Amino acid sequence: MASNISPSALDKEQIFGMAEKEMEYRVELFNKMTQTCFKKCVDNRYKESELNMGENSCIDRCVSKYWHVTNLIGQLLGSGRPPM
Amino acid sequence: MDKSMLADLDSLPEADKQRMTVMIDQLQIRDSLRMYNSLVERCFSDCVDTFKHKSLQKQEETCVRRCAEKFLKHSMRVGMRFAELNQGAATQD
């Protein structure tokens, strides 16, 4: 089976596979960040449908810190990127 | 989904562009369904506590609507900040 695939076609398969994994990872990272920051920053009594000033500030800081933690853990795991 | 990912597609040959587009579309569909499910779970658990009635009460419905609206606004804001971080923009504390 492998002999039917030319080297460049195999490279292309690997590139597409990596691209897909990269996109899935980024989407997953965004989702986890969103869920985590919503839980930490938004009052769950929902007195109004707008985000208030405190919630907005908290969200911005939460996203930044989450980003830094992601990078820090990545470095500590020695891969420069969290394992997928 | 990041629009900046789509910009890179223009330099690809047609067949590869097609394949990439399909991949992104599938990812988008999966992501939307996942968000829908998690939003239902979040808002239900935050807004519904009693079961004296089988129909949603007015207070519960109001809570669910606010919960969903807040989450969508939150998600948009996180998206903006996430994009900034990806571009390496400096952020102040």
PDB file of C-alpha atoms in Angstrom:
ATOM      1  CA  MET A   1       0.000   0.000   0.000  1.00  0.00           C
ATOM      2  CA  ALA A   2       2.738   2.433   0.939  1.00  0.00           C
ATOM      3  CA  SER A   3       4.529   1.769  -2.342  1.00  0.00           C
ATOM      4  CA  ASN A   4       1.505   3.068  -4.251  1.00  0.00           C
ATOM      5  CA  ILE A   5       1.884   6.498  -2.737  1.00  0.00           C
ATOM      6  CA  SER A   6       4.556   8.815  -4.084  1.00  0.00           C
ATOM      7  CA  PRO A   7       6.838  10.530  -1.541  1.00  0.00           C
ATOM      8  CA  SER A   8       5.355  13.957  -2.201  1.00  0.00           C
ATOM      9  CA  ALA A   9       1.795  12.634  -1.816  1.00  0.00           C
ATOM     10  CA  LEU A  10       2.771  11.108   1.510  1.00  0.00           C
ATOM     11  CA  ASP A  11       4.250  14.425   2.608  1.00  0.00           C
ATOM     12  CA  LYS A  12       1.026  16.125   1.636  1.00  0.00           C
ATOM     13  CA  GLU A  13      -1.002  13.653   3.706  1.00  0.00           C
ATOM     14  CA  GLN A  14       1.168  14.351   6.718  1.00  0.00           C
ATOM     15  CA  ILE A  15       0.885  18.087   6.195  1.00  0.00           C
ATOM     16  CA  PHE A  16      -2.906  17.901   5.985  1.00  0.00           C
ATOM     17  CA  GLY A  17      -2.998  15.687   9.049  1.00  0.00           C
ATOM     18  CA  MET A  18      -0.885  18.148  11.005  1.00  0.00           C
ATOM     19  CA  ALA A  19      -2.937  21.102   9.778  1.00  0.00           C
ATOM     20  CA  GLU A  20      -6.127  19.417  10.915  1.00  0.00           C
ATOM     21  CA  LYS A  21      -4.662  18.582  14.319  1.00  0.00           C
ATOM     22  CA  GLU A  22      -3.418  22.155  14.691  1.00  0.00           C
ATOM     23  CA  MET A  23      -6.853  23.575  13.923  1.00  0.00           C
ATOM     24  CA  GLU A  24      -8.576  21.143  16.264  1.00  0.00           C
ATOM     25  CA  TYR A  25      -6.137  22.076  18.996  1.00  0.00           C
ATOM     26  CA  ARG A  26      -6.751  25.801  18.555  1.00  0.00           C
ATOM     27  CA  VAL A  27     -10.507  25.352  18.595  1.00  0.00           C
ATOM     28  CA  GLU A  28     -10.265  23.205  21.711  1.00  0.00           C
ATOM     29  CA  LEU A  29      -8.010  25.761  23.403  1.00  0.00           C
ATOM     30  CA  PHE A  30     -10.473  28.538  22.598  1.00  0.00           C
ATOM     31  CA  ASN A  31     -13.411  26.508  23.904  1.00  0.00           C
ATOM     32  CA  LYS A  32     -11.681  25.593  27.150  1.00  0.00           C
ATOM     33  CA  MET A  33     -10.614  29.206  27.648  1.00  0.00           C
ATOM     34  CA  THR A  34     -14.127  30.448  26.987  1.00  0.00           C
ATOM     35  CA  GLN A  35     -15.764  27.969  29.354  1.00  0.00           C
ATOM     36  CA  THR A  36     -13.215  28.537  32.098  1.00  0.00           C
ATOM     37  CA  CYS A  37     -13.333  32.327  31.942  1.00  0.00           C
ATOM     38  CA  PHE A  38     -17.135  32.378  31.806  1.00  0.00           C
ATOM     39  CA  LYS A  39     -17.270  30.266  34.925  1.00  0.00           C
ATOM     40  CA  LYS A  40     -14.743  32.447  36.750  1.00  0.00           C
ATOM     41  CA  CYS A  41     -15.881  35.889  35.627  1.00  0.00           C
ATOM     42  CA  VAL A  42     -19.610  35.920  35.015  1.00  0.00           C
ATOM     43  CA  ASP A  43     -22.104  36.150  37.869  1.00  0.00           C
ATOM     44  CA  ASN A  44     -24.407  33.190  37.382  1.00  0.00           C
ATOM     45  CA  ARG A  45     -27.467  34.957  38.765  1.00  0.00           C
ATOM     46  CA  TYR A  46     -27.928  36.680  35.359  1.00  0.00           C
ATOM     47  CA  LYS A  47     -29.524  39.877  36.591  1.00  0.00           C
ATOM     48  CA  GLU A  48     -29.168  41.357  33.095  1.00  0.00           C
ATOM     49  CA  SER A  49     -28.062  40.113  29.691  1.00  0.00           C
ATOM     50  CA  GLU A  50     -25.195  42.605  29.263  1.00  0.00           C
ATOM     51  CA  LEU A  51     -21.716  41.935  30.576  1.00  0.00           C
ATOM     52  CA  ASN A  52     -20.962  44.563  33.213  1.00  0.00           C
ATOM     53  CA  MET A  53     -17.710  46.487  33.589  1.00  0.00           C
ATOM     54  CA  GLY A  54     -16.280  44.195  36.230  1.00  0.00           C
ATOM     55  CA  GLU A  55     -17.092  41.109  34.205  1.00  0.00           C
ATOM     56  CA  ASN A  56     -15.502  42.593  31.084  1.00  0.00           C
ATOM     57  CA  SER A  57     -12.287  43.475  32.926  1.00  0.00           C
ATOM     58  CA  CYS A  58     -12.170  40.057  34.493  1.00  0.00           C
ATOM     59  CA  ILE A  59     -12.673  38.343  31.121  1.00  0.00           C
ATOM     60  CA  ASP A  60      -9.806  40.254  29.518  1.00  0.00           C
ATOM     61  CA  ARG A  61      -7.451  39.411  32.350  1.00  0.00           C
ATOM     62  CA  CYS A  62      -8.632  35.825  32.516  1.00  0.00           C
ATOM     63  CA  VAL A  63      -7.936  35.279  28.806  1.00  0.00           C
ATOM     64  CA  SER A  64      -4.459  36.750  29.159  1.00  0.00           C
ATOM     65  CA  LYS A  65      -3.615  34.659  32.214  1.00  0.00           C
ATOM     66  CA  TYR A  66      -5.026  31.493  30.677  1.00  0.00           C
ATOM     67  CA  TRP A  67      -2.849  32.127  27.626  1.00  0.00           C
ATOM     68  CA  HIS A  68       0.230  32.538  29.797  1.00  0.00           C
ATOM     69  CA  VAL A  69      -0.539  29.404  31.792  1.00  0.00           C
ATOM     70  CA  THR A  70      -0.932  27.462  28.549  1.00  0.00           C
ATOM     71  CA  ASN A  71       2.487  28.626  27.392  1.00  0.00           C
ATOM     72  CA  LEU A  72       4.076  28.018  30.784  1.00  0.00           C
ATOM     73  CA  ILE A  73       2.781  24.463  31.020  1.00  0.00           C
ATOM     74  CA  GLY A  74       3.911  23.899  27.447  1.00  0.00           C
ATOM     75  CA  GLN A  75       7.426  24.959  28.351  1.00  0.00           C
ATOM     76  CA  LEU A  76       7.433  22.834  31.492  1.00  0.00           C
ATOM     77  CA  LEU A  77       6.401  19.811  29.458  1.00  0.00           C
ATOM     78  CA  GLY A  78       9.365  20.560  27.256  1.00  0.00           C
ATOM     79  CA  SER A  79       7.595  20.487  23.934  1.00  0.00           C
ATOM     80  CA  GLY A  80       6.894  24.147  23.439  1.00  0.00           C
ATOM     81  CA  ARG A  81       3.311  23.036  22.827  1.00  0.00           C
ATOM     82  CA  PRO A  82       0.907  21.127  25.038  1.00  0.00           C
ATOM     83  CA  PRO A  83       0.530  17.502  23.941  1.00  0.00           C
ATOM     84  CA  MET A  84      -2.511  16.896  21.752  1.00  0.00           C
TER      85      MET A  84
ATOM     86  CA  MET B   1     -13.515  30.071  13.350  1.00  0.00           C
ATOM     87  CA  ASP B   2     -10.549  32.205  12.390  1.00  0.00           C
ATOM     88  CA  LYS B   3     -10.968  34.097   9.138  1.00  0.00           C
ATOM     89  CA  SER B   4      -7.204  34.414   8.946  1.00  0.00           C
ATOM     90  CA  MET B   5      -7.040  30.689   8.277  1.00  0.00           C
ATOM     91  CA  LEU B   6      -9.081  31.199   5.152  1.00  0.00           C
ATOM     92  CA  ALA B   7      -6.709  33.832   3.789  1.00  0.00           C
ATOM     93  CA  ASP B   8      -3.907  31.273   3.600  1.00  0.00           C
ATOM     94  CA  LEU B   9      -6.036  29.037   1.412  1.00  0.00           C
ATOM     95  CA  ASP B  10      -5.689  31.286  -1.627  1.00  0.00           C
ATOM     96  CA  SER B  11      -2.122  30.208  -2.276  1.00  0.00           C
ATOM     97  CA  LEU B  12      -3.045  26.522  -2.461  1.00  0.00           C
ATOM     98  CA  PRO B  13      -3.805  24.534  -5.621  1.00  0.00           C
ATOM     99  CA  GLU B  14      -7.534  24.075  -6.219  1.00  0.00           C
ATOM    100  CA  ALA B  15      -7.846  20.476  -4.994  1.00  0.00           C
ATOM    101  CA  ASP B  16      -5.967  21.242  -1.789  1.00  0.00           C
ATOM    102  CA  LYS B  17      -8.009  24.381  -1.246  1.00  0.00           C
ATOM    103  CA  GLN B  18     -11.166  22.314  -1.604  1.00  0.00           C
ATOM    104  CA  ARG B  19      -9.927  19.759   0.884  1.00  0.00           C
ATOM    105  CA  MET B  20      -8.912  22.427   3.379  1.00  0.00           C
ATOM    106  CA  THR B  21     -12.284  24.121   3.057  1.00  0.00           C
ATOM    107  CA  VAL B  22     -14.100  20.847   3.740  1.00  0.00           C
ATOM    108  CA  MET B  23     -11.931  20.276   6.793  1.00  0.00           C
ATOM    109  CA  ILE B  24     -12.651  23.756   8.132  1.00  0.00           C
ATOM    110  CA  ASP B  25     -16.386  23.408   7.468  1.00  0.00           C
ATOM    111  CA  GLN B  26     -16.550  20.123   9.352  1.00  0.00           C
ATOM    112  CA  LEU B  27     -14.624  21.607  12.239  1.00  0.00           C
ATOM    113  CA  GLN B  28     -16.993  24.562  12.299  1.00  0.00           C
ATOM    114  CA  ILE B  29     -20.097  22.362  12.349  1.00  0.00           C
ATOM    115  CA  ARG B  30     -18.693  20.201  15.114  1.00  0.00           C
ATOM    116  CA  ASP B  31     -17.715  23.281  17.088  1.00  0.00           C
ATOM    117  CA  SER B  32     -21.164  24.865  16.739  1.00  0.00           C
ATOM    118  CA  LEU B  33     -22.911  21.718  17.936  1.00  0.00           C
ATOM    119  CA  ARG B  34     -20.536  21.422  20.865  1.00  0.00           C
ATOM    120  CA  MET B  35     -21.163  25.039  21.834  1.00  0.00           C
ATOM    121  CA  TYR B  36     -24.928  24.505  21.604  1.00  0.00           C
ATOM    122  CA  ASN B  37     -24.738  21.496  23.921  1.00  0.00           C
ATOM    123  CA  SER B  38     -22.482  23.167  26.446  1.00  0.00           C
ATOM    124  CA  LEU B  39     -24.628  26.310  26.481  1.00  0.00           C
ATOM    125  CA  VAL B  40     -27.759  24.263  27.176  1.00  0.00           C
ATOM    126  CA  GLU B  41     -25.979  22.446  29.980  1.00  0.00           C
ATOM    127  CA  ARG B  42     -24.602  25.674  31.477  1.00  0.00           C
ATOM    128  CA  CYS B  43     -27.831  27.639  31.375  1.00  0.00           C
ATOM    129  CA  PHE B  44     -29.989  24.746  32.511  1.00  0.00           C
ATOM    130  CA  SER B  45     -27.815  24.053  35.536  1.00  0.00           C
ATOM    131  CA  ASP B  46     -27.650  27.747  36.464  1.00  0.00           C
ATOM    132  CA  CYS B  47     -31.306  28.580  35.881  1.00  0.00           C
ATOM    133  CA  VAL B  48     -33.428  25.538  36.688  1.00  0.00           C
ATOM    134  CA  ASP B  49     -33.562  24.390  40.299  1.00  0.00           C
ATOM    135  CA  THR B  50     -37.126  23.338  41.041  1.00  0.00           C
ATOM    136  CA  PHE B  51     -39.389  20.798  39.392  1.00  0.00           C
ATOM    137  CA  LYS B  52     -42.833  21.610  40.722  1.00  0.00           C
ATOM    138  CA  HIS B  53     -43.940  22.122  37.141  1.00  0.00           C
ATOM    139  CA  LYS B  54     -42.908  20.412  33.946  1.00  0.00           C
ATOM    140  CA  SER B  55     -43.069  23.608  31.909  1.00  0.00           C
ATOM    141  CA  LEU B  56     -40.404  26.276  32.156  1.00  0.00           C
ATOM    142  CA  GLN B  57     -41.512  29.079  34.480  1.00  0.00           C
ATOM    143  CA  LYS B  58     -41.244  32.730  33.430  1.00  0.00           C
ATOM    144  CA  GLN B  59     -38.395  33.460  35.828  1.00  0.00           C
ATOM    145  CA  GLU B  60     -36.498  30.427  34.548  1.00  0.00           C
ATOM    146  CA  GLU B  61     -37.002  31.435  30.932  1.00  0.00           C
ATOM    147  CA  THR B  62     -35.771  34.967  31.632  1.00  0.00           C
ATOM    148  CA  CYS B  63     -32.718  33.542  33.344  1.00  0.00           C
ATOM    149  CA  VAL B  64     -31.963  31.192  30.447  1.00  0.00           C
ATOM    150  CA  ARG B  65     -32.279  34.017  27.907  1.00  0.00           C
ATOM    151  CA  ARG B  66     -29.926  36.238  29.896  1.00  0.00           C
ATOM    152  CA  CYS B  67     -27.499  33.394  30.443  1.00  0.00           C
ATOM    153  CA  ALA B  68     -27.363  32.620  26.716  1.00  0.00           C
ATOM    154  CA  GLU B  69     -27.001  36.278  25.708  1.00  0.00           C
ATOM    155  CA  LYS B  70     -24.257  36.847  28.247  1.00  0.00           C
ATOM    156  CA  PHE B  71     -22.400  33.774  27.099  1.00  0.00           C
ATOM    157  CA  LEU B  72     -22.525  34.788  23.451  1.00  0.00           C
ATOM    158  CA  LYS B  73     -21.235  38.268  24.285  1.00  0.00           C
ATOM    159  CA  HIS B  74     -18.569  36.723  26.486  1.00  0.00           C
ATOM    160  CA  SER B  75     -17.526  34.375  23.701  1.00  0.00           C
ATOM    161  CA  MET B  76     -17.186  37.261  21.243  1.00  0.00           C
ATOM    162  CA  ARG B  77     -15.024  39.181  23.702  1.00  0.00           C
ATOM    163  CA  VAL B  78     -12.816  36.170  24.411  1.00  0.00           C
ATOM    164  CA  GLY B  79     -12.470  35.712  20.665  1.00  0.00           C
ATOM    165  CA  MET B  80     -11.198  39.255  20.220  1.00  0.00           C
ATOM    166  CA  ARG B  81      -8.658  38.935  23.035  1.00  0.00           C
ATOM    167  CA  PHE B  82      -7.587  35.491  21.819  1.00  0.00           C
ATOM    168  CA  ALA B  83      -6.947  36.900  18.358  1.00  0.00           C
ATOM    169  CA  GLU B  84      -4.841  39.700  19.842  1.00  0.00           C
ATOM    170  CA  LEU B  85      -2.742  37.203  21.785  1.00  0.00           C
ATOM    171  CA  ASN B  86      -2.243  35.078  18.693  1.00  0.00           C
ATOM    172  CA  GLN B  87      -0.916  38.105  16.882  1.00  0.00           C
ATOM    173  CA  GLY B  88       1.534  38.734  19.680  1.00  0.00           C
ATOM    174  CA  ALA B  89       0.035  42.069  20.693  1.00  0.00           C
ATOM    175  CA  ALA B  90       1.258  43.388  24.015  1.00  0.00           C
ATOM    176  CA  THR B  91      -1.453  43.570  26.643  1.00  0.00           C
ATOM    177  CA  GLN B  92      -1.459  45.749  29.711  1.00  0.00           C
ATOM    178  CA  ASP B  93      -2.438  44.352  33.090  1.00  0.00           C
TER     179      ASP B  93
END
